[in-house]
């Protein structure tokens, strides 16, 4: 554990720690570009130069390990002169397009130039012109003029993803980042280069020119619902007077126990539009051949009346429930209470896909993606969203529906007909005397429903998910749903109370103590007290 001095402050750090790694947690700012804690050290940008006593020249802090008795100065006159010179070189050919650059307002080049750079430019020659707004992948646009050759993007593709699409071509002042011949930046994690790029050379085609950083009034921590990894994320929200709040960006949030510094392109660009917000504007009831809009009381009354008739005529064994593991733990717990305490049916399951069964969820690559594309299968398993004694699983319920033994099916958040691709699901759904569906979109299954309820999306509700590694993480309500989209718990509670059945409180906050007890482990007594990094649950489900 070497002890050294940094700007007069004595620090003791583990062996092998570099000066920059020691300075950052100690609150000492050493400007840097090429260094990133998730990438191999390059030492090419020269911004992090520091003065070390008895060293004949300045050293780069990112690549210099701390030694016992070392005395380091990060703000001496010699260091400041070197920083000004480095920044002057970076700005020689850098375009003055900060007002239109997506990085403007959150750009380290802007910030360091203001704090450490020269006040003016001595450069009078014409700037070198390079390619602008070149689309180099499905999601990424490249402006070579802005690039400072920090090589973060190159190292990410080469050393983290292993695909190596990017490299440096030409030499000297003509050097620039480019794709290898015949390549495209289309790996599954390409969006991470947007976060890594410190100067706006690599930008998101979808976010490009959509907003300024100061327009994003909220940066809310959340969890990606795109697969069982449950990557920790940040949702950037803009609020417009006419449109209201909208989520413009999804970024990874550093969590060493879940996703490190990264997230996949599916979670960044595709998942939120699919399951983040509800597209339905209210409940619907089937009248004749068509679904027509209805109020929540009307839809709940119709649901209760039809289920009561089936219970009286055929008993609870004629009702099945399929609950998606896209639901939160709190929603799943209430669905289970509906099955056990209100309907009394043993037919309950969440395993719509093979990847949701025991041993079916495996790593899809060497980084983050999992084969189970839902975020809460482990939570569903721990909460017992499984068939009771004599109960059917999903396939059994569909067979029973086709045979006429199952009279009613309640489907929460799953498209059995198209998305799940279950054999003969369409025939089974068509044979049902009664189908109730909760969903975000008018799916193929929803269009066959007799009662259709809107389901809040992942960004429109509070709750928790348990990922494949048994880590519970919390999500919060980031935006309000549009239209009449009641929380799932409220609908189920109204149904239970109409029959005089006891039912837990509908709010995720109030039902949390029961959920925490069912999940097991040392969970906080209140849902908001769950740390942003999550809580590790015991390896074995209770």
Short mmCIF file of N, CA, C and O in Angstrom, two decimals, residues 123-197:
data_model
loop_
_atom_site.label_atom_id
_atom_site.label_comp_id
_atom_site.label_asym_id
_atom_site.label_seq_id
_atom_site.Cartn_x
_atom_site.Cartn_y
_atom_site.Cartn_z
N UNK A 123 -3.48 30.38 -34.44
CA UNK A 123 -3.48 29.64 -35.71
C UNK A 123 -4.24 30.45 -36.75
O UNK A 123 -5.41 30.80 -36.56
N UNK A 124 -3.57 30.78 -37.86
CA UNK A 124 -4.20 31.59 -38.92
C UNK A 124 -4.37 30.83 -40.23
O UNK A 124 -5.03 31.31 -41.15
N UNK A 125 -3.75 29.63 -40.33
CA UNK A 125 -3.85 28.85 -41.56
C UNK A 125 -5.25 28.24 -41.72
O UNK A 125 -5.97 28.09 -40.74
N UNK A 126 -5.63 27.85 -42.91
CA UNK A 126 -6.93 27.19 -43.11
C UNK A 126 -6.98 25.85 -42.35
O UNK A 126 -5.99 25.12 -42.32
N UNK A 127 -8.11 25.56 -41.77
CA UNK A 127 -8.28 24.30 -41.05
C UNK A 127 -8.39 23.14 -42.04
O UNK A 127 -8.89 23.30 -43.16
N UNK A 128 -7.93 21.98 -41.62
CA UNK A 128 -8.07 20.77 -42.43
C UNK A 128 -9.54 20.35 -42.44
O UNK A 128 -10.16 20.23 -41.38
N UNK A 129 -10.09 20.15 -43.61
CA UNK A 129 -11.49 19.73 -43.74
C UNK A 129 -11.57 18.21 -43.79
O UNK A 129 -10.80 17.56 -44.50
N UNK A 130 -12.48 17.66 -43.04
CA UNK A 130 -12.66 16.20 -43.01
C UNK A 130 -14.14 15.88 -43.22
O UNK A 130 -14.99 16.77 -43.24
N UNK A 131 -14.42 14.59 -43.31
CA UNK A 131 -15.79 14.14 -43.57
C UNK A 131 -16.71 14.52 -42.41
O UNK A 131 -16.31 14.49 -41.25
N UNK A 132 -17.94 14.91 -42.74
CA UNK A 132 -18.94 15.27 -41.72
C UNK A 132 -20.20 14.42 -41.91
O UNK A 132 -20.50 13.96 -43.01
N UNK A 133 -20.93 14.26 -40.82
CA UNK A 133 -22.20 13.50 -40.74
C UNK A 133 -22.22 12.29 -41.67
O UNK A 133 -23.09 12.14 -42.54
N UNK A 134 -21.24 11.41 -41.46
CA UNK A 134 -21.18 10.16 -42.22
C UNK A 134 -21.78 9.05 -41.38
O UNK A 134 -21.35 8.82 -40.24
N UNK A 135 -22.78 8.37 -41.90
CA UNK A 135 -23.39 7.27 -41.18
C UNK A 135 -22.49 6.04 -41.30
O UNK A 135 -22.28 5.52 -42.40
N UNK A 136 -21.95 5.57 -40.16
CA UNK A 136 -21.02 4.46 -40.20
C UNK A 136 -21.62 3.18 -39.61
O UNK A 136 -20.93 2.16 -39.51
N UNK A 137 -22.87 3.24 -39.19
CA UNK A 137 -23.54 2.07 -38.65
C UNK A 137 -25.03 2.33 -38.56
O UNK A 137 -25.50 3.44 -38.88
N UNK A 138 -25.82 1.37 -38.12
CA UNK A 138 -27.27 1.56 -38.04
C UNK A 138 -27.67 2.71 -37.12
O UNK A 138 -28.72 3.32 -37.34
N UNK A 139 -26.85 3.01 -36.11
CA UNK A 139 -27.24 4.01 -35.13
C UNK A 139 -26.26 5.16 -34.99
O UNK A 139 -26.54 6.13 -34.28
N UNK A 140 -25.08 5.08 -35.63
CA UNK A 140 -24.00 6.01 -35.33
C UNK A 140 -23.68 6.89 -36.54
O UNK A 140 -23.57 6.41 -37.67
N UNK A 141 -23.51 8.21 -36.26
CA UNK A 141 -23.09 9.19 -37.25
C UNK A 141 -21.72 9.73 -36.84
O UNK A 141 -21.50 10.04 -35.66
N UNK A 142 -20.81 9.85 -37.80
CA UNK A 142 -19.43 10.23 -37.52
C UNK A 142 -19.10 11.58 -38.15
O UNK A 142 -19.36 11.81 -39.32
N UNK A 143 -18.54 12.49 -37.33
CA UNK A 143 -18.02 13.77 -37.79
C UNK A 143 -16.52 13.77 -37.55
O UNK A 143 -16.06 14.05 -36.43
N UNK A 144 -15.75 13.47 -38.57
CA UNK A 144 -14.31 13.32 -38.40
C UNK A 144 -13.63 14.63 -38.01
O UNK A 144 -12.58 14.63 -37.37
N UNK A 145 -14.21 15.77 -38.39
CA UNK A 145 -13.59 17.05 -38.06
C UNK A 145 -13.50 17.28 -36.56
O UNK A 145 -12.61 17.98 -36.09
N UNK A 146 -14.42 16.71 -35.81
CA UNK A 146 -14.44 16.93 -34.36
C UNK A 146 -13.52 15.98 -33.61
O UNK A 146 -13.22 16.20 -32.44
N UNK A 147 -13.10 14.91 -34.23
CA UNK A 147 -12.37 13.84 -33.55
C UNK A 147 -11.02 14.33 -33.05
O UNK A 147 -10.29 15.03 -33.77
N UNK A 148 -10.64 13.96 -31.83
CA UNK A 148 -9.34 14.31 -31.27
C UNK A 148 -8.44 13.09 -31.14
O UNK A 148 -7.40 13.14 -30.47
N UNK A 149 -8.82 11.97 -31.76
CA UNK A 149 -8.02 10.74 -31.79
C UNK A 149 -7.68 10.23 -30.40
O UNK A 149 -6.57 9.78 -30.14
N UNK A 150 -8.66 10.25 -29.50
CA UNK A 150 -8.45 9.67 -28.17
C UNK A 150 -8.45 8.15 -28.24
O UNK A 150 -8.01 7.50 -27.29
N UNK A 151 -8.97 7.58 -29.30
CA UNK A 151 -9.05 6.14 -29.59
C UNK A 151 -9.93 5.36 -28.62
O UNK A 151 -9.85 4.13 -28.56
N UNK A 152 -10.77 6.02 -27.87
CA UNK A 152 -11.69 5.27 -26.99
C UNK A 152 -12.57 4.33 -27.81
O UNK A 152 -12.78 3.17 -27.43
N UNK A 153 -13.12 4.81 -28.91
CA UNK A 153 -14.00 3.99 -29.74
C UNK A 153 -13.25 2.80 -30.33
O UNK A 153 -13.78 1.69 -30.42
N UNK A 154 -12.00 3.04 -30.75
CA UNK A 154 -11.20 1.97 -31.32
C UNK A 154 -10.95 0.88 -30.29
O UNK A 154 -11.11 -0.32 -30.55
N UNK A 155 -10.54 1.29 -29.10
CA UNK A 155 -10.25 0.31 -28.04
C UNK A 155 -11.50 -0.42 -27.58
O UNK A 155 -11.46 -1.60 -27.24
N UNK A 156 -12.63 0.27 -27.56
CA UNK A 156 -13.87 -0.40 -27.16
C UNK A 156 -14.22 -1.52 -28.14
O UNK A 156 -14.49 -2.66 -27.72
N UNK A 157 -14.20 -1.21 -29.43
CA UNK A 157 -14.55 -2.23 -30.42
C UNK A 157 -13.52 -3.35 -30.47
O UNK A 157 -13.86 -4.51 -30.66
N UNK A 158 -12.26 -3.00 -30.26
CA UNK A 158 -11.19 -4.00 -30.35
C UNK A 158 -11.07 -4.84 -29.09
O UNK A 158 -10.97 -6.07 -29.16
N UNK A 159 -11.08 -4.19 -27.91
CA UNK A 159 -10.73 -4.88 -26.67
C UNK A 159 -11.93 -5.29 -25.83
O UNK A 159 -11.81 -6.22 -25.02
N UNK A 160 -13.06 -4.62 -25.98
CA UNK A 160 -14.23 -4.95 -25.17
C UNK A 160 -15.19 -5.84 -25.95
O UNK A 160 -15.54 -6.95 -25.52
N UNK A 161 -15.59 -5.39 -27.12
CA UNK A 161 -16.52 -6.18 -27.94
C UNK A 161 -15.78 -7.26 -28.73
O UNK A 161 -16.30 -8.36 -28.92
N UNK A 162 -14.58 -6.93 -29.18
CA UNK A 162 -13.79 -7.91 -29.92
C UNK A 162 -14.08 -7.95 -31.41
O UNK A 162 -13.62 -8.86 -32.11
N UNK A 163 -14.83 -6.97 -31.93
CA UNK A 163 -15.18 -6.97 -33.34
C UNK A 163 -14.21 -6.13 -34.18
O UNK A 163 -14.04 -6.39 -35.36
N UNK A 164 -13.62 -5.09 -33.59
CA UNK A 164 -12.55 -4.34 -34.23
C UNK A 164 -12.91 -3.68 -35.54
O UNK A 164 -12.12 -3.73 -36.50
N UNK A 165 -14.05 -3.02 -35.63
CA UNK A 165 -14.43 -2.37 -36.89
C UNK A 165 -13.64 -1.09 -37.16
O UNK A 165 -13.51 -0.66 -38.30
N UNK A 166 -13.16 -0.43 -36.09
CA UNK A 166 -12.56 0.89 -36.23
C UNK A 166 -11.05 0.84 -36.07
O UNK A 166 -10.51 0.01 -35.34
N UNK A 167 -10.37 1.76 -36.72
CA UNK A 167 -8.92 1.90 -36.59
C UNK A 167 -8.51 3.31 -37.00
O UNK A 167 -9.33 4.13 -37.40
N UNK A 168 -7.21 3.61 -36.89
CA UNK A 168 -6.67 4.91 -37.30
C UNK A 168 -5.98 4.73 -38.65
O UNK A 168 -5.13 3.85 -38.82
N UNK A 169 -6.36 5.57 -39.60
CA UNK A 169 -5.77 5.52 -40.94
C UNK A 169 -4.94 6.78 -41.17
O UNK A 169 -5.12 7.80 -40.51
N UNK A 170 -4.01 6.72 -42.14
CA UNK A 170 -3.11 7.81 -42.50
C UNK A 170 -2.16 8.11 -41.33
O UNK A 170 -2.17 7.43 -40.31
N UNK A 171 -1.37 9.17 -41.51
CA UNK A 171 -0.33 9.46 -40.52
C UNK A 171 -0.26 10.96 -40.26
O UNK A 171 -0.76 11.78 -41.05
N UNK A 172 0.39 11.30 -39.12
CA UNK A 172 0.62 12.71 -38.80
C UNK A 172 -0.66 13.50 -38.69
O UNK A 172 -1.66 13.04 -38.13
N UNK A 173 -0.66 14.71 -39.25
CA UNK A 173 -1.83 15.59 -39.17
C UNK A 173 -3.01 15.06 -39.96
O UNK A 173 -4.14 15.53 -39.77
N UNK A 174 -2.79 14.09 -40.84
CA UNK A 174 -3.87 13.53 -41.64
C UNK A 174 -4.55 12.34 -40.96
O UNK A 174 -5.51 11.78 -41.49
N UNK A 175 -4.07 11.91 -39.81
CA UNK A 175 -4.63 10.74 -39.13
C UNK A 175 -6.09 10.97 -38.78
O UNK A 175 -6.49 12.07 -38.36
N UNK A 176 -6.89 9.92 -38.92
CA UNK A 176 -8.28 10.00 -38.50
C UNK A 176 -8.83 8.60 -38.28
O UNK A 176 -8.28 7.61 -38.76
N UNK A 177 -9.93 8.54 -37.54
CA UNK A 177 -10.63 7.28 -37.29
C UNK A 177 -11.40 6.89 -38.55
O UNK A 177 -12.02 7.73 -39.20
N UNK A 178 -11.39 5.60 -38.86
CA UNK A 178 -12.16 5.15 -40.02
C UNK A 178 -12.51 3.68 -39.83
O UNK A 178 -11.92 2.98 -38.99
N UNK A 179 -13.46 3.23 -40.63
CA UNK A 179 -13.83 1.81 -40.65
C UNK A 179 -12.83 1.02 -41.47
O UNK A 179 -12.29 1.51 -42.47
N UNK A 180 -12.58 -0.20 -41.07
CA UNK A 180 -11.79 -1.09 -41.92
C UNK A 180 -12.61 -1.40 -43.18
O UNK A 180 -13.84 -1.40 -43.16
N UNK A 181 -11.92 -1.64 -44.30
CA UNK A 181 -12.63 -1.88 -45.57
C UNK A 181 -13.66 -3.00 -45.44
O UNK A 181 -13.38 -4.07 -44.89
N UNK A 182 -14.84 -2.72 -45.95
CA UNK A 182 -15.91 -3.72 -45.93
C UNK A 182 -16.62 -3.85 -44.60
O UNK A 182 -17.52 -4.68 -44.46
N UNK A 183 -16.24 -3.03 -43.61
CA UNK A 183 -16.84 -3.12 -42.28
C UNK A 183 -17.89 -2.03 -42.08
O UNK A 183 -17.89 -0.99 -42.75
N UNK A 184 -18.75 -2.27 -41.12
CA UNK A 184 -19.74 -1.30 -40.67
C UNK A 184 -19.80 -1.39 -39.15
O UNK A 184 -19.61 -2.46 -38.57
N UNK A 185 -20.03 -0.27 -38.49
CA UNK A 185 -20.10 -0.28 -37.03
C UNK A 185 -21.48 -0.79 -36.61
O UNK A 185 -22.37 -0.03 -36.25
N UNK A 186 -21.63 -2.11 -36.68
CA UNK A 186 -22.93 -2.70 -36.46
C UNK A 186 -22.90 -3.80 -35.40
O UNK A 186 -23.77 -4.67 -35.38
N UNK A 187 -21.87 -3.78 -34.52
CA UNK A 187 -21.90 -4.76 -33.44
C UNK A 187 -23.02 -4.43 -32.46
O UNK A 187 -23.58 -3.32 -32.49
N UNK A 188 -23.36 -5.36 -31.59
CA UNK A 188 -24.52 -5.20 -30.72
C UNK A 188 -24.34 -4.15 -29.63
O UNK A 188 -25.29 -3.83 -28.92
N UNK A 189 -23.15 -3.60 -29.52
CA UNK A 189 -22.86 -2.64 -28.46
C UNK A 189 -22.34 -1.33 -29.01
O UNK A 189 -21.71 -0.54 -28.31
N UNK A 190 -22.63 -1.05 -30.28
CA UNK A 190 -22.04 0.11 -30.95
C UNK A 190 -22.44 1.43 -30.30
O UNK A 190 -21.69 2.40 -30.35
N UNK A 191 -23.60 1.49 -29.68
CA UNK A 191 -24.05 2.74 -29.07
C UNK A 191 -23.17 3.24 -27.95
O UNK A 191 -23.21 4.43 -27.60
N UNK A 192 -22.35 2.37 -27.38
CA UNK A 192 -21.48 2.80 -26.29
C UNK A 192 -20.42 3.79 -26.75
O UNK A 192 -19.90 4.55 -25.94
N UNK A 193 -20.08 3.79 -28.05
CA UNK A 193 -19.10 4.76 -28.52
C UNK A 193 -19.63 6.18 -28.43
O UNK A 193 -18.85 7.14 -28.36
N UNK A 194 -20.96 6.34 -28.42
CA UNK A 194 -21.54 7.67 -28.24
C UNK A 194 -21.19 8.21 -26.86
O UNK A 194 -20.78 9.38 -26.72
N UNK A 195 -21.35 7.38 -25.84
CA UNK A 195 -21.02 7.81 -24.47
C UNK A 195 -19.51 7.99 -24.31
O UNK A 195 -19.06 8.88 -23.58
N UNK A 196 -18.73 7.14 -24.96
CA UNK A 196 -17.28 7.20 -24.80
C UNK A 196 -16.67 8.42 -25.47
O UNK A 196 -15.69 8.99 -24.98
N UNK A 197 -17.20 8.84 -26.61
CA UNK A 197 -16.61 9.94 -27.37
C UNK A 197 -16.70 11.24 -26.56
O UNK A 197 -17.80 11.67 -26.19
#
